[in-house]
mmCIF file of C-alpha atoms in Angstrom:
data_model
loop_
_atom_site.group_PDB
_atom_site.id
_atom_site.type_symbol
_atom_site.label_atom_id
_atom_site.label_comp_id
_atom_site.label_asym_id
_atom_site.label_seq_id
_atom_site.Cartn_x
_atom_site.Cartn_y
_atom_site.Cartn_z
ATOM 1 C CA UNK Q 1 119.187 109.412 132.934
ATOM 2 C CA UNK Q 2 116.180 108.600 135.072
ATOM 3 C CA UNK Q 3 116.179 111.928 136.018
ATOM 4 C CA UNK Q 4 115.721 113.259 132.257
ATOM 5 C CA UNK Q 5 112.590 110.520 131.784
ATOM 6 C CA UNK Q 6 110.432 112.122 134.235
ATOM 7 C CA UNK Q 7 109.925 115.687 132.233
ATOM 8 C CA UNK Q 8 109.130 113.354 128.919
ATOM 9 C CA UNK Q 9 106.636 111.010 130.653
ATOM 10 C CA UNK Q 10 105.006 114.156 131.970
ATOM 11 C CA UNK Q 11 104.802 115.959 128.365
ATOM 12 C CA UNK Q 12 103.540 112.501 127.015
ATOM 13 C CA UNK Q 13 100.841 112.409 129.657
ATOM 14 C CA UNK Q 14 99.816 115.917 128.803
ATOM 15 C CA UNK Q 15 99.738 115.558 125.457
ATOM 16 C CA UNK Q 16 97.445 112.591 125.739
ATOM 17 C CA UNK Q 17 95.238 114.480 128.092
ATOM 18 C CA UNK Q 18 94.838 117.435 126.236
ATOM 19 C CA UNK Q 19 93.255 115.096 123.665
ATOM 20 C CA UNK Q 20 89.752 115.980 122.568
ATOM 21 C CA UNK Q 21 87.824 113.845 120.876
ATOM 22 C CA UNK Q 22 84.403 114.736 120.284
ATOM 23 C CA UNK Q 23 82.580 111.869 118.616
ATOM 24 C CA UNK Q 24 83.581 108.350 116.738
ATOM 25 C CA UNK Q 25 81.830 106.598 114.077
ATOM 26 C CA UNK Q 26 84.402 103.937 113.598
ATOM 27 C CA UNK Q 27 81.694 101.071 113.562
ATOM 28 C CA UNK Q 28 83.788 99.364 116.775
ATOM 29 C CA UNK Q 29 80.350 98.716 118.166
ATOM 30 C CA UNK Q 30 79.908 96.209 115.816
ATOM 31 C CA UNK Q 31 76.879 97.889 114.218
ATOM 32 C CA UNK Q 32 75.794 101.274 113.021
ATOM 33 C CA UNK Q 33 74.531 102.983 116.463
ATOM 34 C CA UNK Q 34 77.050 105.603 116.665
ATOM 35 C CA UNK Q 35 75.345 107.146 113.656
ATOM 36 C CA UNK Q 36 72.494 109.025 114.212
ATOM 37 C CA UNK Q 37 70.699 108.173 111.072
ATOM 38 C CA UNK Q 38 70.872 106.520 107.695
ATOM 39 C CA UNK Q 39 69.133 106.961 104.474
ATOM 40 C CA UNK Q 40 68.762 104.112 102.443
ATOM 41 C CA UNK Q 41 68.379 100.406 102.755
ATOM 42 C CA UNK Q 42 70.147 98.872 106.081
ATOM 43 C CA UNK Q 43 70.850 95.609 104.010
ATOM 44 C CA UNK Q 44 73.126 97.467 101.839
ATOM 45 C CA UNK Q 45 74.654 99.199 104.995
ATOM 46 C CA UNK Q 46 76.526 96.336 106.494
ATOM 47 C CA UNK Q 47 79.269 96.247 108.851
ATOM 48 C CA UNK Q 48 82.077 93.742 108.337
ATOM 49 C CA UNK Q 49 85.013 92.381 110.018
ATOM 50 C CA UNK Q 50 87.358 92.266 106.246
ATOM 51 C CA UNK Q 51 89.011 94.250 105.069
ATOM 52 C CA UNK Q 52 89.398 96.447 107.690
ATOM 53 C CA UNK Q 53 91.549 99.757 108.371
ATOM 54 C CA UNK Q 54 91.458 99.759 112.200
ATOM 55 C CA UNK Q 55 89.979 97.914 115.334
ATOM 56 C CA UNK Q 56 87.813 94.870 114.458
ATOM 57 C CA UNK Q 57 84.930 96.375 112.008
ATOM 58 C CA UNK Q 58 83.990 98.405 108.863
ATOM 59 C CA UNK Q 59 81.172 99.696 106.879
ATOM 60 C CA UNK Q 60 80.281 97.884 103.820
ATOM 61 C CA UNK Q 61 78.251 100.212 101.382
ATOM 62 C CA UNK Q 62 76.712 98.803 98.509
ATOM 63 C CA UNK Q 63 74.623 101.021 96.201
ATOM 64 C CA UNK Q 64 72.638 99.551 93.030
ATOM 65 C CA UNK Q 65 70.569 101.161 90.072
ATOM 66 C CA UNK Q 66 67.083 101.957 91.781
ATOM 67 C CA UNK Q 67 68.555 102.297 95.547
ATOM 68 C CA UNK Q 68 66.291 105.587 96.074
ATOM 69 C CA UNK Q 69 66.226 107.567 99.060
ATOM 70 C CA UNK Q 70 65.286 111.183 99.863
ATOM 71 C CA UNK Q 71 64.990 112.104 96.513
ATOM 72 C CA UNK Q 72 68.112 110.363 95.718
ATOM 73 C CA UNK Q 73 70.384 106.838 94.703
ATOM 74 C CA UNK Q 74 72.118 106.490 97.899
ATOM 75 C CA UNK Q 75 72.825 104.234 100.921
ATOM 76 C CA UNK Q 76 74.365 106.484 103.546
ATOM 77 C CA UNK Q 77 75.131 107.202 107.145
ATOM 78 C CA UNK Q 78 74.649 110.468 109.021
ATOM 79 C CA UNK Q 79 75.835 112.298 112.012
ATOM 80 C CA UNK Q 80 72.639 114.442 112.121
ATOM 81 C CA UNK Q 81 72.245 115.098 115.705
ATOM 82 C CA UNK Q 82 71.978 119.248 116.528
ATOM 83 C CA UNK Q 83 75.154 119.025 118.888
ATOM 84 C CA UNK Q 84 77.519 117.604 116.098
ATOM 85 C CA UNK Q 85 76.000 120.420 113.407
ATOM 86 C CA UNK Q 86 78.467 122.901 112.019
ATOM 87 C CA UNK Q 87 77.952 126.435 112.420
ATOM 88 C CA UNK Q 88 79.426 129.745 111.747
ATOM 89 C CA UNK Q 89 82.900 129.284 113.490
ATOM 90 C CA UNK Q 90 83.039 126.193 114.565
ATOM 91 C CA UNK Q 91 86.822 124.590 113.930
ATOM 92 C CA UNK Q 92 86.784 120.735 113.662
ATOM 93 C CA UNK Q 93 89.168 117.976 112.580
ATOM 94 C CA UNK Q 94 87.576 114.848 111.074
ATOM 95 C CA UNK Q 95 89.810 111.521 109.961
ATOM 96 C CA UNK Q 96 88.557 108.345 108.155
ATOM 97 C CA UNK Q 97 89.750 105.501 105.748
ATOM 98 C CA UNK Q 98 88.031 104.549 102.471
ATOM 99 C CA UNK Q 99 88.565 101.880 100.057
ATOM 100 C CA UNK Q 100 86.997 101.508 96.579
ATOM 101 C CA UNK Q 101 86.352 97.789 95.655
ATOM 102 C CA UNK Q 102 88.668 96.048 92.980
ATOM 103 C CA UNK Q 103 85.550 96.403 90.728
ATOM 104 C CA UNK Q 104 84.258 99.603 91.514
ATOM 105 C CA UNK Q 105 82.556 101.208 88.449
ATOM 106 C CA UNK Q 106 83.654 104.987 87.699
ATOM 107 C CA UNK Q 107 81.780 106.848 84.724
ATOM 108 C CA UNK Q 108 82.251 110.012 83.874
ATOM 109 C CA UNK Q 109 79.811 111.542 86.313
ATOM 110 C CA UNK Q 110 79.504 112.260 90.022
ATOM 111 C CA UNK Q 111 79.658 109.828 92.696
ATOM 112 C CA UNK Q 112 79.823 111.239 96.458
ATOM 113 C CA UNK Q 113 81.432 109.136 99.161
ATOM 114 C CA UNK Q 114 81.865 111.382 101.974
ATOM 115 C CA UNK Q 115 80.169 115.152 102.338
ATOM 116 C CA UNK Q 116 79.217 117.940 104.989
ATOM 117 C CA UNK Q 117 75.380 118.528 103.763
ATOM 118 C CA UNK Q 118 73.913 121.772 104.119
ATOM 119 C CA UNK Q 119 70.872 122.233 105.937
ATOM 120 C CA UNK Q 120 68.812 123.403 102.908
ATOM 121 C CA UNK Q 121 66.763 121.608 100.787
ATOM 122 C CA UNK Q 122 68.229 121.723 97.538
ATOM 123 C CA UNK Q 123 72.037 122.264 95.787
ATOM 124 C CA UNK Q 124 74.927 120.744 96.526
ATOM 125 C CA UNK Q 125 76.703 120.517 99.692
ATOM 126 C CA UNK Q 126 79.597 123.228 100.407
ATOM 127 C CA UNK Q 127 82.242 120.248 100.915
ATOM 128 C CA UNK Q 128 81.903 117.299 99.197
ATOM 129 C CA UNK Q 129 84.408 113.947 98.521
ATOM 130 C CA UNK Q 130 83.545 112.566 95.287
ATOM 131 C CA UNK Q 131 84.526 110.250 92.381
ATOM 132 C CA UNK Q 132 84.470 111.726 88.989
ATOM 133 C CA UNK Q 133 85.455 109.218 86.196
ATOM 134 C CA UNK Q 134 89.059 107.903 86.982
ATOM 135 C CA UNK Q 135 89.441 110.848 89.876
ATOM 136 C CA UNK Q 136 88.832 111.407 93.606
ATOM 137 C CA UNK Q 137 88.390 115.184 94.410
ATOM 138 C CA UNK Q 138 86.943 117.493 96.984
ATOM 139 C CA UNK Q 139 84.702 120.186 95.976
ATOM 140 C CA UNK Q 140 82.876 122.965 96.934
ATOM 141 C CA UNK Q 141 79.025 123.675 95.932
ATOM 142 C CA UNK Q 142 79.617 121.025 93.575
ATOM 143 C CA UNK Q 143 81.982 122.516 90.937
ATOM 144 C CA UNK Q 144 85.030 124.219 92.719
ATOM 145 C CA UNK Q 145 87.518 121.643 92.775
ATOM 146 C CA UNK Q 146 89.936 121.991 95.752
ATOM 147 C CA UNK Q 147 91.769 118.990 95.238
ATOM 148 C CA UNK Q 148 91.889 115.789 93.159
ATOM 149 C CA UNK Q 149 93.896 112.904 93.017
ATOM 150 C CA UNK Q 150 93.762 109.393 90.602
ATOM 151 C CA UNK Q 151 91.210 106.687 91.597
ATOM 152 C CA UNK Q 152 93.042 103.928 93.330
ATOM 153 C CA UNK Q 153 90.945 100.829 93.726
ATOM 154 C CA UNK Q 154 91.668 97.858 95.923
ATOM 155 C CA UNK Q 155 93.876 99.861 98.949
ATOM 156 C CA UNK Q 156 92.753 101.589 102.277
ATOM 157 C CA UNK Q 157 93.023 105.699 101.620
ATOM 158 C CA UNK Q 158 93.445 108.057 104.645
ATOM 159 C CA UNK Q 159 91.880 111.197 104.751
ATOM 160 C CA UNK Q 160 92.541 113.820 107.572
ATOM 161 C CA UNK Q 161 90.490 116.868 107.322
ATOM 162 C CA UNK Q 162 90.547 120.352 108.817
ATOM 163 C CA UNK Q 163 87.544 122.539 108.382
ATOM 164 C CA UNK Q 164 86.945 125.997 109.739
ATOM 165 C CA UNK Q 165 83.327 126.759 109.026
ATOM 166 C CA UNK Q 166 82.308 129.710 108.035
ATOM 167 C CA UNK Q 167 80.316 132.009 105.174
ATOM 168 C CA UNK Q 168 82.982 134.194 104.860
ATOM 169 C CA UNK Q 169 86.306 133.310 105.678
ATOM 170 C CA UNK Q 170 86.213 129.596 105.620
ATOM 171 C CA UNK Q 171 89.437 127.184 104.860
ATOM 172 C CA UNK Q 172 90.290 123.665 104.550
ATOM 173 C CA UNK Q 173 93.622 121.738 105.460
ATOM 174 C CA UNK Q 174 94.015 118.087 103.893
ATOM 175 C CA UNK Q 175 96.182 114.871 104.470
ATOM 176 C CA UNK Q 176 95.763 112.406 101.790
ATOM 177 C CA UNK Q 177 97.869 109.172 102.999
ATOM 178 C CA UNK Q 178 99.964 110.820 105.163
ATOM 179 C CA UNK Q 179 100.706 113.822 103.017
ATOM 180 C CA UNK Q 180 99.456 117.502 103.516
ATOM 181 C CA UNK Q 181 97.746 118.192 100.039
ATOM 182 C CA UNK Q 182 95.750 121.706 101.106
ATOM 183 C CA UNK Q 183 97.160 124.078 103.672
ATOM 184 C CA UNK Q 184 94.679 126.745 104.615
ATOM 185 C CA UNK Q 185 92.736 126.615 101.269
ATOM 186 C CA UNK Q 186 90.383 129.355 101.537
ATOM 187 C CA UNK Q 187 86.701 128.750 100.542
ATOM 188 C CA UNK Q 188 82.951 128.730 101.675
ATOM 189 C CA UNK Q 189 82.284 126.065 104.126
ATOM 190 C CA UNK Q 190 79.009 127.523 105.237
ATOM 191 C CA UNK Q 191 76.200 128.796 103.450
ATOM 192 C CA UNK Q 192 75.014 131.810 104.898
ATOM 193 C CA UNK Q 193 72.232 131.237 107.873
ATOM 194 C CA UNK Q 194 72.519 127.436 107.372
ATOM 195 C CA UNK Q 195 74.478 124.501 109.044
ATOM 196 C CA UNK Q 196 75.895 121.577 107.764
ATOM 197 C CA UNK Q 197 75.971 117.651 109.028
ATOM 198 C CA UNK Q 198 78.279 114.635 107.995
ATOM 199 C CA UNK Q 199 77.009 112.112 105.449
ATOM 200 C CA UNK Q 200 79.059 109.065 104.326
ATOM 201 C CA UNK Q 201 78.355 105.908 102.156
ATOM 202 C CA UNK Q 202 77.637 106.320 98.732
ATOM 203 C CA UNK Q 203 75.682 108.871 96.769
ATOM 204 C CA UNK Q 204 75.554 108.875 93.124
ATOM 205 C CA UNK Q 205 73.696 109.901 89.732
ATOM 206 C CA UNK Q 206 70.956 107.684 88.832
ATOM 207 C CA UNK Q 207 72.053 107.075 85.670
ATOM 208 C CA UNK Q 208 74.952 104.432 86.620
ATOM 209 C CA UNK Q 209 73.913 101.134 86.117
ATOM 210 C CA UNK Q 210 76.484 99.112 87.615
ATOM 211 C CA UNK Q 211 76.486 97.881 91.243
ATOM 212 C CA UNK Q 212 79.187 99.796 93.493
ATOM 213 C CA UNK Q 213 80.885 98.736 96.667
ATOM 214 C CA UNK Q 214 82.849 101.008 99.058
ATOM 215 C CA UNK Q 215 84.174 100.193 102.644
ATOM 216 C CA UNK Q 216 84.669 103.241 105.114
ATOM 217 C CA UNK Q 217 86.575 103.029 108.724
ATOM 218 C CA UNK Q 218 87.733 104.902 111.329
ATOM 219 C CA UNK Q 219 85.715 107.755 111.569
ATOM 220 C CA UNK Q 220 86.517 110.456 114.336
ATOM 221 C CA UNK Q 221 85.776 114.010 114.927
ATOM 222 C CA UNK Q 222 87.947 116.099 117.397
ATOM 223 C CA UNK Q 223 89.314 119.850 117.899
ATOM 224 C CA UNK Q 224 92.698 119.150 116.631
ATOM 225 C CA UNK Q 225 95.162 117.172 114.572
ATOM 226 C CA UNK Q 226 96.308 115.116 117.650
ATOM 227 C CA UNK Q 227 92.683 114.201 118.479
ATOM 228 C CA UNK Q 228 92.146 112.448 115.151
ATOM 229 C CA UNK Q 229 95.641 111.431 113.768
ATOM 230 C CA UNK Q 230 98.093 111.168 116.599
ATOM 231 C CA UNK Q 231 101.207 110.018 114.232
ATOM 232 C CA UNK Q 232 100.581 113.121 112.105
ATOM 233 C CA UNK Q 233 100.583 115.357 115.210
ATOM 234 C CA UNK Q 234 103.505 113.839 116.729
ATOM 235 C CA UNK Q 235 105.498 111.730 114.067
ATOM 236 C CA UNK Q 236 108.496 109.784 115.408
ATOM 237 C CA UNK Q 237 111.960 112.115 115.175
ATOM 238 C CA UNK Q 238 114.364 111.433 112.292
ATOM 239 C CA UNK Q 239 117.325 108.950 113.098
ATOM 240 C CA UNK Q 240 120.367 111.052 113.908
ATOM 241 C CA UNK Q 241 123.421 109.825 111.601
ATOM 242 C CA UNK Q 242 125.855 107.841 114.067
ATOM 243 C CA UNK Q 243 128.851 110.094 114.138
ATOM 244 C CA UNK Q 244 131.589 106.793 114.693
ATOM 245 C CA UNK Q 245 134.357 106.845 116.563
ATOM 246 C CA UNK Q 246 136.301 110.227 116.303
ATOM 247 C CA UNK Q 247 139.249 109.593 114.317
ATOM 248 C CA UNK Q 248 142.628 110.302 116.502
ATOM 249 C CA UNK Q 249 146.264 109.585 115.204
ATOM 250 C CA UNK Q 250 147.750 106.964 117.234
ATOM 251 C CA UNK Q 251 150.100 109.037 119.118
ATOM 252 C CA UNK Q 252 152.904 106.122 119.536
ATOM 253 C CA UNK Q 253 155.282 105.415 121.994
ATOM 254 C CA UNK Q 254 156.152 108.822 123.996
ATOM 255 C CA UNK Q 255 159.510 110.055 123.776
ATOM 256 C CA UNK Q 256 160.856 112.016 126.670
ATOM 257 C CA UNK Q 257 161.864 115.226 125.830
ATOM 258 C CA UNK Q 258 165.908 115.703 126.256
ATOM 259 C CA UNK Q 259 165.567 119.132 127.460
ATOM 260 C CA UNK Q 260 162.654 118.412 129.682
ATOM 261 C CA UNK Q 261 163.050 114.854 131.053
ATOM 262 C CA UNK Q 262 160.606 112.555 132.339
ATOM 263 C CA UNK Q 263 160.865 112.982 136.317
ATOM 264 C CA UNK Q 264 161.070 109.138 136.527
ATOM 265 C CA UNK Q 265 163.766 107.619 134.380
ATOM 266 C CA UNK Q 266 166.792 109.442 133.699
ATOM 267 C CA UNK Q 267 167.802 109.917 129.584
ATOM 268 C CA UNK Q 268 171.343 109.517 128.328
ATOM 269 C CA UNK Q 269 172.195 112.359 126.236
ATOM 270 C CA UNK Q 270 175.756 112.311 126.109
ATOM 271 C CA UNK Q 271 178.512 111.306 128.850
ATOM 272 C CA UNK Q 272 176.834 113.364 131.053
ATOM 273 C CA UNK Q 273 173.551 112.217 132.682
ATOM 274 C CA UNK Q 274 171.059 114.706 134.198
ATOM 275 C CA UNK Q 275 169.318 114.091 137.215
ATOM 276 C CA UNK Q 276 165.984 115.373 138.236
ATOM 277 C CA UNK Q 277 166.622 118.661 139.613
ATOM 278 C CA UNK Q 278 169.131 119.855 136.810
ATOM 279 C CA UNK Q 279 171.888 118.795 138.356
ATOM 280 C CA UNK Q 280 174.961 116.517 136.929
ATOM 281 C CA UNK Q 281 177.325 113.791 137.238
ATOM 282 C CA UNK Q 282 180.987 113.383 136.040
ATOM 283 C CA UNK Q 283 181.180 109.623 133.815
ATOM 284 C CA UNK Q 284 183.959 107.299 134.754
ATOM 285 C CA UNK Q 285 185.844 108.280 131.602
ATOM 286 C CA UNK Q 286 186.122 111.645 132.795
ATOM 287 C CA UNK Q 287 187.901 110.909 136.177
ATOM 288 C CA UNK Q 288 190.817 109.159 133.714
ATOM 289 C CA UNK Q 289 191.322 112.520 131.732
ATOM 290 C CA UNK Q 290 191.178 114.612 134.882
ATOM 291 C CA UNK Q 291 193.827 111.875 136.505
ATOM 292 C CA UNK Q 292 196.376 112.369 133.650
ATOM 293 C CA UNK Q 293 195.883 116.038 133.638
ATOM 294 C CA UNK Q 294 196.775 115.912 137.913
ATOM 295 C CA UNK Q 295 199.751 113.827 137.100
ATOM 296 C CA UNK Q 296 201.356 116.384 134.624
ATOM 297 C CA UNK Q 297 200.793 119.236 136.869
ATOM 298 C CA UNK Q 298 202.698 117.310 139.683
ATOM 299 C CA UNK Q 299 205.907 116.472 137.518
ATOM 300 C CA UNK Q 300 205.848 119.759 136.064
ATOM 301 C CA UNK Q 301 206.058 121.342 139.729
ATOM 302 C CA UNK Q 302 208.536 119.162 140.825
ATOM 303 C CA UNK Q 303 211.019 119.941 137.989
ATOM 304 C CA UNK Q 304 210.313 123.919 139.099
ATOM 305 C CA UNK Q 305 211.540 122.719 142.746
ATOM 306 C CA UNK Q 306 214.918 121.075 141.104
#
């Protein structure tokens, strides 16, 4: 068993070494320093220790009507560093978790909680996760719905997104709460001649009056599924059913074959005992019979002589 363990260990180490996490925005620094900037009120973007999905910290985003920044009602953090801009041909994976507060308002209008904003000044982004009424969805250009699911409040939801960034042959893979719900869904992920950058928090229709709270945690960017969601890339092996002990009928006591006896103890089959090697021996009762025959022959012989 020890000889088999070494190759397994080597494979595990190699897999770990191949991981290529490009950036983390998981708030484990205890502040917003992992993100390049923010749009909105810093007082509405706070680091909390409860609730969290992983680690020690998460982001609490609160949005009020009138929280106005950059031409919209929003409080968002952004990863707008040039090194992380998504351009034609980029192939990236992202993972994070989001929880909507138990009283999160959901009127029948749009609220964006994660988006890859384009570098243009107007229009909807090529990819955005938003809330529309009692539905969460992934949309392209604000209108083409790629995926949707019911809005469930008060629990963490896990998102893993794979995007091939292209204005002509882009596609998206999506895992939601551990289940793959989109498989290479073709869509335009870039606008021609533009790039995108990541934003997260809450951005919504200015007509919404109620205060909204949403939490985000664990954002990570990489080049493979294993980088951002190791548990999905390497799920534990399925348990193997116990085969149990083979049901072999009890052979019982061995009875020596009279024709081919055990070489040890001879087996009585009649008045003749078979000895090892196939030789035979006459029993005592046989001697008595032979004696009577011999005596009769002697008497007959004696009479003939007279």
